[in-house]
mmCIF file of C-alpha atoms in Angstrom:
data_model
loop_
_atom_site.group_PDB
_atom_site.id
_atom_site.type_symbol
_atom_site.label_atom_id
_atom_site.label_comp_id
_atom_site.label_asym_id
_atom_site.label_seq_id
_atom_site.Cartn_x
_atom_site.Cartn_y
_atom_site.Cartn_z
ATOM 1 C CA UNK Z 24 19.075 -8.803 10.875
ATOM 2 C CA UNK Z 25 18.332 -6.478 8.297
ATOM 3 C CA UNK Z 26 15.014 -5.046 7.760
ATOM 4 C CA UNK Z 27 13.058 -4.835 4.693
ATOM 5 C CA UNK Z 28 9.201 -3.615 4.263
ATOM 6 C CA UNK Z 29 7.282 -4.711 1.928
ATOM 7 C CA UNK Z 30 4.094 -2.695 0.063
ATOM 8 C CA UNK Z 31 1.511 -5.145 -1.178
ATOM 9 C CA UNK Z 32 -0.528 -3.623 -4.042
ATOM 10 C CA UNK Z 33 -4.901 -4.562 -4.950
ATOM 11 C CA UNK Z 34 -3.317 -7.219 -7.181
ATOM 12 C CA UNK Z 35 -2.038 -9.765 -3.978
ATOM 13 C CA UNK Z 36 -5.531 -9.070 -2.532
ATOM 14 C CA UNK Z 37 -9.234 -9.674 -3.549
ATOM 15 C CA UNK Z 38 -12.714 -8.457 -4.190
ATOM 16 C CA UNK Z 39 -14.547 -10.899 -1.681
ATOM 17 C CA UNK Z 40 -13.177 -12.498 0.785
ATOM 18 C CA UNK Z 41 -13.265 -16.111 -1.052
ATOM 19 C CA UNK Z 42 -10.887 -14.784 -3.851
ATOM 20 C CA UNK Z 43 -8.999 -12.666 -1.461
ATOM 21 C CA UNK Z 44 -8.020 -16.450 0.674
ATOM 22 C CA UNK Z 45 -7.023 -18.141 -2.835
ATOM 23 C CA UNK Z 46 -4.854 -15.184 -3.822
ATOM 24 C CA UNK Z 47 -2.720 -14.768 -0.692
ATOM 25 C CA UNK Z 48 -1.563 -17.945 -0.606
ATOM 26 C CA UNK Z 49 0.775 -16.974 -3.518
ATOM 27 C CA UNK Z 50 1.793 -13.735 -1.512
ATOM 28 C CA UNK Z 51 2.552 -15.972 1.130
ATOM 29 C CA UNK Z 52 4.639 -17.788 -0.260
ATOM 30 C CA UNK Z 53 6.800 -14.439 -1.453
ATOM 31 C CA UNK Z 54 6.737 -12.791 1.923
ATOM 32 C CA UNK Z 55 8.121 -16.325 3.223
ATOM 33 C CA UNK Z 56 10.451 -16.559 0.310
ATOM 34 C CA UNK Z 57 12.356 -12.772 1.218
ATOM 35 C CA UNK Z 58 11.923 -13.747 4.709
ATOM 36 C CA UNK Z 59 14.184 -16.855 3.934
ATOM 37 C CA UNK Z 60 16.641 -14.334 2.042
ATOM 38 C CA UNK Z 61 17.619 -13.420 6.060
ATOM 39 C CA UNK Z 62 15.203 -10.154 6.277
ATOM 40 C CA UNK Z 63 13.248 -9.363 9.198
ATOM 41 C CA UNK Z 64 9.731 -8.627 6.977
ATOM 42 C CA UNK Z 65 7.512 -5.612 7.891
ATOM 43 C CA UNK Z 66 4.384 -6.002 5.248
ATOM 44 C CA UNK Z 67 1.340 -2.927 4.671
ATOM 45 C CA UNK Z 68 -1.042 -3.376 2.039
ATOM 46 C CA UNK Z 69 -3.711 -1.500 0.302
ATOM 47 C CA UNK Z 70 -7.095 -1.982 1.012
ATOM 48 C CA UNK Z 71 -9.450 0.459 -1.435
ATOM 49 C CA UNK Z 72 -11.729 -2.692 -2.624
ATOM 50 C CA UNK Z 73 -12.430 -3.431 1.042
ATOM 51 C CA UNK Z 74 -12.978 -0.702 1.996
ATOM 52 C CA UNK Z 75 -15.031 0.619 0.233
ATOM 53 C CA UNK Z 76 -17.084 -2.979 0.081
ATOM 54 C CA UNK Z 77 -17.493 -2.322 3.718
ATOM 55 C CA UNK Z 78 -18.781 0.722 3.249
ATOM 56 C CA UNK Z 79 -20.700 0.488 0.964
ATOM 57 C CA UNK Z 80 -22.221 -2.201 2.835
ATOM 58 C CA UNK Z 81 -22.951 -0.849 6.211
ATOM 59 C CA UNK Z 82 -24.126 2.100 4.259
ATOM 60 C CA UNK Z 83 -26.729 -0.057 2.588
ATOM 61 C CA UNK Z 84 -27.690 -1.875 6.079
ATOM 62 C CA UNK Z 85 -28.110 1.352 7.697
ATOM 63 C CA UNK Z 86 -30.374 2.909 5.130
ATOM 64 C CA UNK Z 87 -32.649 -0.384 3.992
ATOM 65 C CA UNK Z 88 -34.046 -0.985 7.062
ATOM 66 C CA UNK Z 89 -31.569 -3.500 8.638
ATOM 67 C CA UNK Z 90 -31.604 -1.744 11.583
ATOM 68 C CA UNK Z 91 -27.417 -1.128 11.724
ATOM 69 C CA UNK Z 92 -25.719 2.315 12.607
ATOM 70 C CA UNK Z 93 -23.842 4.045 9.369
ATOM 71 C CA UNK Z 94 -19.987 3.477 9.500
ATOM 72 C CA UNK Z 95 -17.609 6.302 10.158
ATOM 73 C CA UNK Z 96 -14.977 5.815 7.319
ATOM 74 C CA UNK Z 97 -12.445 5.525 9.658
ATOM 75 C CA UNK Z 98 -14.079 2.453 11.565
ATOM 76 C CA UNK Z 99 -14.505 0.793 8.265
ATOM 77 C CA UNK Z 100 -10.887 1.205 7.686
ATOM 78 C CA UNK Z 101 -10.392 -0.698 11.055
ATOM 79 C CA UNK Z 102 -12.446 -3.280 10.007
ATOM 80 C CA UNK Z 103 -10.465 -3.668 6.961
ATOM 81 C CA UNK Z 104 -7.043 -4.225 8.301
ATOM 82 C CA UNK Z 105 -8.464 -6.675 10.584
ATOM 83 C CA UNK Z 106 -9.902 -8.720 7.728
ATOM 84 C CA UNK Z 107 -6.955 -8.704 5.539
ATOM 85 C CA UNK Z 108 -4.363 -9.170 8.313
ATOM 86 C CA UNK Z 109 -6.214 -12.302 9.106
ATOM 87 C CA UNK Z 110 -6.373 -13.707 6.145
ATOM 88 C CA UNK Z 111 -2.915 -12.497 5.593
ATOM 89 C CA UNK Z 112 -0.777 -13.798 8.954
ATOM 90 C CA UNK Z 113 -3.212 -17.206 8.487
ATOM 91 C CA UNK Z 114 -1.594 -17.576 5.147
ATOM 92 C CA UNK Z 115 1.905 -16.525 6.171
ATOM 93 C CA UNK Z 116 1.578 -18.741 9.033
ATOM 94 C CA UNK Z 117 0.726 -21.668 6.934
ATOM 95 C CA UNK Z 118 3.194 -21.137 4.490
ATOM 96 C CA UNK Z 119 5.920 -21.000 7.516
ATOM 97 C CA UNK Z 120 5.003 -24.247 8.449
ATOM 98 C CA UNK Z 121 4.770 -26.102 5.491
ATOM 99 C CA UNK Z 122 8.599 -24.918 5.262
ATOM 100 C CA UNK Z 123 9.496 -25.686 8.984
ATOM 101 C CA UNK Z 124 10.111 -22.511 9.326
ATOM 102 C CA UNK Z 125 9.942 -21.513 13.417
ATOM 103 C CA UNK Z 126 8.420 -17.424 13.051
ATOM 104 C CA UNK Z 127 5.528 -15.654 14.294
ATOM 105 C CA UNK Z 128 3.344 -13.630 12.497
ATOM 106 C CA UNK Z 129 0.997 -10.861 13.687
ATOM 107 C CA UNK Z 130 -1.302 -8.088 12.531
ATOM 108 C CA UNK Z 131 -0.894 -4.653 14.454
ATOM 109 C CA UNK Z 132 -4.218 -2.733 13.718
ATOM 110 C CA UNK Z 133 -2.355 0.278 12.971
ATOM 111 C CA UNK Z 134 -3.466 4.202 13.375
ATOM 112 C CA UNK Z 135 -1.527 6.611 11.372
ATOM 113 C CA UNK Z 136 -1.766 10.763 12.517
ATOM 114 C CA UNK Z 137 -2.467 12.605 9.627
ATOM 115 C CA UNK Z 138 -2.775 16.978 9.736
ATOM 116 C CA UNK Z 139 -6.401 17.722 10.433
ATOM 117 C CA UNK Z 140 -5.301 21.357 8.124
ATOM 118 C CA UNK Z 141 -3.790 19.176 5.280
ATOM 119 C CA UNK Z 142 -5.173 20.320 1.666
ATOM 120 C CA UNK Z 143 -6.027 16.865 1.024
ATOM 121 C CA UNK Z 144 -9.452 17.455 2.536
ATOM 122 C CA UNK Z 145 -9.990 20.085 0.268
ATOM 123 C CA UNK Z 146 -9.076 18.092 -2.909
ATOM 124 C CA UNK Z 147 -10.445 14.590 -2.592
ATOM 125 C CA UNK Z 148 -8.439 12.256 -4.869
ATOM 126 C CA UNK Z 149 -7.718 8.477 -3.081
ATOM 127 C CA UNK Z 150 -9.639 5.792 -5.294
ATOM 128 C CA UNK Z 151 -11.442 3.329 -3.191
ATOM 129 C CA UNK Z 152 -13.828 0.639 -3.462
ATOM 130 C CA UNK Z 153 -15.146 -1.137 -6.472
ATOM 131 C CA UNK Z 154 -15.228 0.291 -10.545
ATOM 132 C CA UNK Z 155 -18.051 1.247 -11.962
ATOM 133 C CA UNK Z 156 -19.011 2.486 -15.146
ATOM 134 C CA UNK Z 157 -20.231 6.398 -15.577
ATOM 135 C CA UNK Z 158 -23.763 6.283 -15.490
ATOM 136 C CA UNK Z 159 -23.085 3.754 -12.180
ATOM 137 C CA UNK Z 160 -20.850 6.440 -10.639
ATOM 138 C CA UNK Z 161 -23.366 8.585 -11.537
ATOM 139 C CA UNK Z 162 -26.462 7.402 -9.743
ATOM 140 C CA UNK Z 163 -24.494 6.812 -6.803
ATOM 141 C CA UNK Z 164 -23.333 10.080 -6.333
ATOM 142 C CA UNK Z 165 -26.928 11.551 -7.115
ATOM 143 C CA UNK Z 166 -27.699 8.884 -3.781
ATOM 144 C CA UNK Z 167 -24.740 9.079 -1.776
ATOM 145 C CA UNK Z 168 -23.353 12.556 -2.593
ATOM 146 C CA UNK Z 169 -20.028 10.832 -2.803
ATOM 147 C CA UNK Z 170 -17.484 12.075 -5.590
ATOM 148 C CA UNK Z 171 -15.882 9.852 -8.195
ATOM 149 C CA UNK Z 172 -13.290 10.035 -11.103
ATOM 150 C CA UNK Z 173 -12.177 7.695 -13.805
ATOM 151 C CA UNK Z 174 -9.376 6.002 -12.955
ATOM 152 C CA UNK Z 175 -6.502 5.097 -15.005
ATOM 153 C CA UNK Z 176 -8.790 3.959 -18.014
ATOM 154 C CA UNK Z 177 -10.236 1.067 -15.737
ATOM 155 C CA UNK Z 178 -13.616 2.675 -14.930
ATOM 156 C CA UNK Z 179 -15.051 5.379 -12.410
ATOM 157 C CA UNK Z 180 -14.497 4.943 -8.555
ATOM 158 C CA UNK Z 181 -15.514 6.740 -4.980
ATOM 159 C CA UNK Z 182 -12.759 9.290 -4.120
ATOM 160 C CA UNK Z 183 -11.642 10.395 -0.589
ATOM 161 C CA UNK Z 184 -9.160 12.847 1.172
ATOM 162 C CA UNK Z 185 -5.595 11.388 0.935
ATOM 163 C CA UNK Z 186 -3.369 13.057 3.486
ATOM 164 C CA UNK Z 187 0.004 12.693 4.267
ATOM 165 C CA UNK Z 188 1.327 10.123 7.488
ATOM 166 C CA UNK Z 189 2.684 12.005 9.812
ATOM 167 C CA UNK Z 190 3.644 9.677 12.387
ATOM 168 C CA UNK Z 191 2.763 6.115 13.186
ATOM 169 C CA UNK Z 192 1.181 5.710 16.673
ATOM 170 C CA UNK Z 193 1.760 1.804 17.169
ATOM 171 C CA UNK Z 194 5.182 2.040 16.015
ATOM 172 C CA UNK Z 195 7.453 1.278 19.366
ATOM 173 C CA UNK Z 196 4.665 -1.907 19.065
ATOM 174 C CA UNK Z 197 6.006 -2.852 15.895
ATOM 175 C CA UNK Z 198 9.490 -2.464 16.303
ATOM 176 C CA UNK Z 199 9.295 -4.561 19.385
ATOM 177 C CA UNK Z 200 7.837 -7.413 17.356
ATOM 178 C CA UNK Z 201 10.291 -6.858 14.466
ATOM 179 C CA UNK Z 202 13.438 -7.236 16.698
ATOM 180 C CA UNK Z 203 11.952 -10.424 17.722
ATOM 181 C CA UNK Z 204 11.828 -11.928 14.508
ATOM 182 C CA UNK Z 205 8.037 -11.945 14.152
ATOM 183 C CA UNK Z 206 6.932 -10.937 10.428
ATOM 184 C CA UNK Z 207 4.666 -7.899 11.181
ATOM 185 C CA UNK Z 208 1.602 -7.358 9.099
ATOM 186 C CA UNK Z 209 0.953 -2.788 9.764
ATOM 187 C CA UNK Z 210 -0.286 0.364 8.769
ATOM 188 C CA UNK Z 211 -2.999 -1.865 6.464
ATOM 189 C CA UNK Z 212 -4.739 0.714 3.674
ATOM 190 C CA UNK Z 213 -1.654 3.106 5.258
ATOM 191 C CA UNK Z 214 -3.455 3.149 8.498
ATOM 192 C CA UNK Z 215 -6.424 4.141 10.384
ATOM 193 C CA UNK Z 216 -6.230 8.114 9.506
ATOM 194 C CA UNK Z 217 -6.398 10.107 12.815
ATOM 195 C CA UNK Z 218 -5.866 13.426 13.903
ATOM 196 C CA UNK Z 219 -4.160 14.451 17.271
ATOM 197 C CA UNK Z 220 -5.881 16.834 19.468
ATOM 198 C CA UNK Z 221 -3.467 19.898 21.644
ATOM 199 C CA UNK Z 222 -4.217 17.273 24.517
ATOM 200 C CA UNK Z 223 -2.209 14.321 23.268
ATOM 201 C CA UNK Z 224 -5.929 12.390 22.165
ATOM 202 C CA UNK Z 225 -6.537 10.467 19.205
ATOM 203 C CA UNK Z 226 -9.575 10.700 16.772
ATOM 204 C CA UNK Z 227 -10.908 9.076 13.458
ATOM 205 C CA UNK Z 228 -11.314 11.111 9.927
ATOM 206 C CA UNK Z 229 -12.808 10.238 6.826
ATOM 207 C CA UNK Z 230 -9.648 9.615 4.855
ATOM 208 C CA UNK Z 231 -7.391 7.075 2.972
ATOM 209 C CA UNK Z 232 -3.554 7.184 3.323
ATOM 210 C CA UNK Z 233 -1.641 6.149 0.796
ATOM 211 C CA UNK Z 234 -0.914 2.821 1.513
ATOM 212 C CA UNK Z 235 3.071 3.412 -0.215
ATOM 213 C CA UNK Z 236 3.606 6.545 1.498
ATOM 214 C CA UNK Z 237 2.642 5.045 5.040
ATOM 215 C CA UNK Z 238 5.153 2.152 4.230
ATOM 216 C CA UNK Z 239 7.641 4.618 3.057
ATOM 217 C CA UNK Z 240 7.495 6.280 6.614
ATOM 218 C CA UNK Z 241 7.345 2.926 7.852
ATOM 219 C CA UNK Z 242 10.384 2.236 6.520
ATOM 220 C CA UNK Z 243 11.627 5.315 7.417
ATOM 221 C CA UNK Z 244 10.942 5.102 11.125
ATOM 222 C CA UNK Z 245 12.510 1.421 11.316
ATOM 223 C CA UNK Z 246 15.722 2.324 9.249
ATOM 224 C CA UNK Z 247 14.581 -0.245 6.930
ATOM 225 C CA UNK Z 248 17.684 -1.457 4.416
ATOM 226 C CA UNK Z 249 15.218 -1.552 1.630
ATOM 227 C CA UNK Z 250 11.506 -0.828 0.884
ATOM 228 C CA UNK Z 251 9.760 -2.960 -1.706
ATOM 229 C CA UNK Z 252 6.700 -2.199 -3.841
ATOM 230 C CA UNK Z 253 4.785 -4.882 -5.002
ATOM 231 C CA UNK Z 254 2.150 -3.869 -7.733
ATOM 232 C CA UNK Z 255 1.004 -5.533 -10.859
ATOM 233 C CA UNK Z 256 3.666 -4.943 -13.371
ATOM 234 C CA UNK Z 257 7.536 -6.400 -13.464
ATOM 235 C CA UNK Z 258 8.858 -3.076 -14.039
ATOM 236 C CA UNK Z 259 7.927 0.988 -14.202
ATOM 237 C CA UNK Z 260 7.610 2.066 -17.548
ATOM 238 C CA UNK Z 261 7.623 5.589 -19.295
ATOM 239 C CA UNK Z 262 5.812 6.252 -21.928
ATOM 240 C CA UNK Z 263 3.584 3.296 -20.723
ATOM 241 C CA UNK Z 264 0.552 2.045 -23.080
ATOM 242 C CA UNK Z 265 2.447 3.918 -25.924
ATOM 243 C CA UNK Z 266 5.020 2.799 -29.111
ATOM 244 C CA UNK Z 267 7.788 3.988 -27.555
ATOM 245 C CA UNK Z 268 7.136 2.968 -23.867
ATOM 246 C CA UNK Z 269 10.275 1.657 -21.790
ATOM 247 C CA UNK Z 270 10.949 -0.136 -18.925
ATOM 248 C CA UNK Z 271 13.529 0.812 -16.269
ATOM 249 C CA UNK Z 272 15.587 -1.671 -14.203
ATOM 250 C CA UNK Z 273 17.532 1.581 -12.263
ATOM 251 C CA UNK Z 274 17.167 5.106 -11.917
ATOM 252 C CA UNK Z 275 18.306 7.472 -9.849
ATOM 253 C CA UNK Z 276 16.836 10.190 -7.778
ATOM 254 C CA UNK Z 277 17.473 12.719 -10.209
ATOM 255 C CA UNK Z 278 16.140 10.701 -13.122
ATOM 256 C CA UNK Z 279 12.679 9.729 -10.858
ATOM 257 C CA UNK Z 280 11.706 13.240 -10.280
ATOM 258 C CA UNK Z 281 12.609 13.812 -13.953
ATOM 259 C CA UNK Z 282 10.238 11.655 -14.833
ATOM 260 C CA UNK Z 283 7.747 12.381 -12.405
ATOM 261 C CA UNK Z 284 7.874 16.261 -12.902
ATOM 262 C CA UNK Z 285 7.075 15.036 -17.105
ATOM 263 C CA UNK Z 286 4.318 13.206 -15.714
ATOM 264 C CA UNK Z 287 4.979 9.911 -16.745
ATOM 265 C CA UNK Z 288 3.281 8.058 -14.348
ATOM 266 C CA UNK Z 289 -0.477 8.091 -13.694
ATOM 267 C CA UNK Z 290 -2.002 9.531 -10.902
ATOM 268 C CA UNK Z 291 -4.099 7.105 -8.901
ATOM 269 C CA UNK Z 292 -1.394 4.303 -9.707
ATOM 270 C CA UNK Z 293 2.348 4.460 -10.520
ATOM 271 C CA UNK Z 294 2.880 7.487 -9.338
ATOM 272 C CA UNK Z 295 2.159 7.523 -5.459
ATOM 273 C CA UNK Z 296 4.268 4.153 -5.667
ATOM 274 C CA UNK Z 297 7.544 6.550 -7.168
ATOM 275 C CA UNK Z 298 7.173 9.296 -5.127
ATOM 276 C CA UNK Z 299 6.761 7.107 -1.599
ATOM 277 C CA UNK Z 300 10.332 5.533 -3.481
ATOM 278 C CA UNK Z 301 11.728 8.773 -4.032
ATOM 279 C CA UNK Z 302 10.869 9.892 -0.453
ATOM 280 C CA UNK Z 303 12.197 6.743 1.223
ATOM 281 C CA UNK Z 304 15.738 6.846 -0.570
ATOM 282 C CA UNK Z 305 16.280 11.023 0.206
ATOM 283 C CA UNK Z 306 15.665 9.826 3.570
ATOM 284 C CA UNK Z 307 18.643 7.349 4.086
ATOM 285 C CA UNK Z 308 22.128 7.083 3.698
ATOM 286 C CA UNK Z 309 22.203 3.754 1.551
ATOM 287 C CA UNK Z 310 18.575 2.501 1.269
ATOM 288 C CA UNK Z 311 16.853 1.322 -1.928
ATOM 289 C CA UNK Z 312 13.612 0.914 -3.029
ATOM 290 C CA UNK Z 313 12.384 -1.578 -5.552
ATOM 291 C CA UNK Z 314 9.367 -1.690 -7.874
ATOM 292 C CA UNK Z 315 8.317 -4.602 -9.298
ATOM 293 C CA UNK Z 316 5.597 -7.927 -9.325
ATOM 294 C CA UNK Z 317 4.272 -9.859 -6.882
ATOM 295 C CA UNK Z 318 5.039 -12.919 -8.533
ATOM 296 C CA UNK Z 319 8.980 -11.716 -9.762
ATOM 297 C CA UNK Z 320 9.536 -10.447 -5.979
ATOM 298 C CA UNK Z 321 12.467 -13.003 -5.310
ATOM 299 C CA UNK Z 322 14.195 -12.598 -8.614
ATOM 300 C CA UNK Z 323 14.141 -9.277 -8.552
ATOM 301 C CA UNK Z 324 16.042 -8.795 -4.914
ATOM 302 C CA UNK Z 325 18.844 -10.507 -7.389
ATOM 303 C CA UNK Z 326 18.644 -7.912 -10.116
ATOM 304 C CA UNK Z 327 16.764 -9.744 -12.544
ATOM 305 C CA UNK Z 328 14.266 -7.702 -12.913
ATOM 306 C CA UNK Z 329 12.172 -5.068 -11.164
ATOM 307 C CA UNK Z 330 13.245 -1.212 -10.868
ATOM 308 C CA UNK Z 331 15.348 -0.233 -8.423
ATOM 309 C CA UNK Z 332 15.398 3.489 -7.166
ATOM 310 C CA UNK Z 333 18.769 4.697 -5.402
ATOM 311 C CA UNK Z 334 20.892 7.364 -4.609
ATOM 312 C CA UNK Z 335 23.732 6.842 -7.232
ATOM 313 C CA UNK Z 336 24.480 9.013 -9.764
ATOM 314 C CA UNK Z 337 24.258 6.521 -12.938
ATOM 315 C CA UNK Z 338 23.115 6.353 -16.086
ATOM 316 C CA UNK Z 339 19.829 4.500 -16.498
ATOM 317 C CA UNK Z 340 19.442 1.424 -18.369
ATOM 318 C CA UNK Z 341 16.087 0.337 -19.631
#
């Protein structure tokens, strides 16, 4: 059966856990529906509001007098993926049986190695956690010594290192789980970033991976037919927000690193979700990614909408 991983954006998740059990009952019901479309389903996900709730939290606990140890960054990660799978594979689950539908589902806390001399470290720019406004992001960093930047016009937010994936430890685990037909929930926030020591042994950093790059290598490693981005708009758009933005239903590769090299897409949004595209597709002899909503996921695995990133050498249409 053929193989296709899916990247689920902030938008199919939530800012407390009460919100984030309402909302995935929807993305269950879109990882179910491409699962009935005769994939085998691989799903990562994002997780910079939970993250960086946890935290922010055990941060707080630690130095109020709660009596808790601060939380390595890495650890906090863990904790993350753990939360969201659950809520996740409960909802997938659920959604399976309503349908009849005889599948397993299962969340692989996932650690991704990252290079402990990559320049991300020096150059923190991986949004997590919560928006504030300026003179919030300000205080906190006065506090916490933790650096923030505004982000895509939606407010200021805590920045970490954002290195590459450079191989997926729990992989032979996942592929094993995939051939038998379970729908695998991995590499949650792109994985639990650690570095690999001369002697073969594994250790936490204080890092974010781009969740769309680790699903890109994801779907990489499992010579995935397709690898779909779900994020919060239909369609990528250049010139987006202005009077003569467009949206794309195909492009090349040639045309996306056109557009990426014009800098069309921001920074901490569209454009990690492009390149991890662009950088699937070099990769394979006929793979395709697609960009598109949450809610339009099914309709556009027809065509009907979405963007779809490929290899041929066509004109675009938008």
């Amino acid at each position: 059966m053929k193989r296709l991983v899916i990247a689920l954006g902030g938008n199919a998740l939530g800012n407390n856990p009460e919100e984030q059990l309402e909302l995935v009952k929807q993305t269950a019901k879109t990882i179910v529906d491409l699962s009935e479309e005769g994939y085998n389903v691989i799903v990562g996900h994002g997780n910079g509001p939970q993250v960086g709730m946890i935290n922010l939290a055990m941060d707080f606990a630690s130095s109020n007098g709660a009596n808790t140890p601060s939380m390595p960054f890495a650890e906090c990660g863990s904790m993350s993926q753990g939360y969201i799978g659950y809520h996740l594979q409960q909802s997938i689950k659920n959604e399976l049986d309503s349908r009849k539908i005889n599948k397993n589902v299962a969340t692989i806390v996932t650690q991704v190695v990252v290079d402990e001399n990559d320049e991300a470290f020096k150059n923190l720019t991986k949004p997590v956690g919560m928006f504030y406004t300026k003179e919030e992001a300000e205080k906190i960093s006065s506090e916490k010594g933790f650096t923030f930047v505004e982000d895509a016009g939606r407010g200021y937010r805590r920045v970490v290192a954002s290195p590459q994936p450079q191989k997926i430890v729990e992989l032979e685990t996942v592929k094993n789980l995939v051939d038998n037909g379970t729908i695998v929930i991995t590499v949650g926030g792109g994985g639990i970033p650690v570095i690999e020591k001369e002697d073969g042994s594994l250790h936490g950093v204080a890092a974010v991976i781009d969740k769309d790059k680790s699903s890109a290598k994801l779907a990489k490693d499992l010579d995935a037919e397709m690898l779909v981005i779900l994020t919060a708009v239909d369609r990528v758009c250049v010139n987006f927000n202005k009077p003569n933005q467009e949206e794309l239903d195909s492009i090349n590769l040639e045309q996306a690193t056109k557009y990426i090299s014009e800098g069309h897409f921001a920074k901490g949004s569209m454009l990690p979700k492009v390149e991890a595209c662009v950088d699937f597709v070099e990769s394979t002899t006929n793979g395709k990614a697609l960009i598109t909503s949450l809610e339009k996921a099914k309709l556009a695995l027809h065509g009907e909408t979405g963007t779809i990133i490929h290899k041929e050498k066509n004109i675009c249409k938008a």
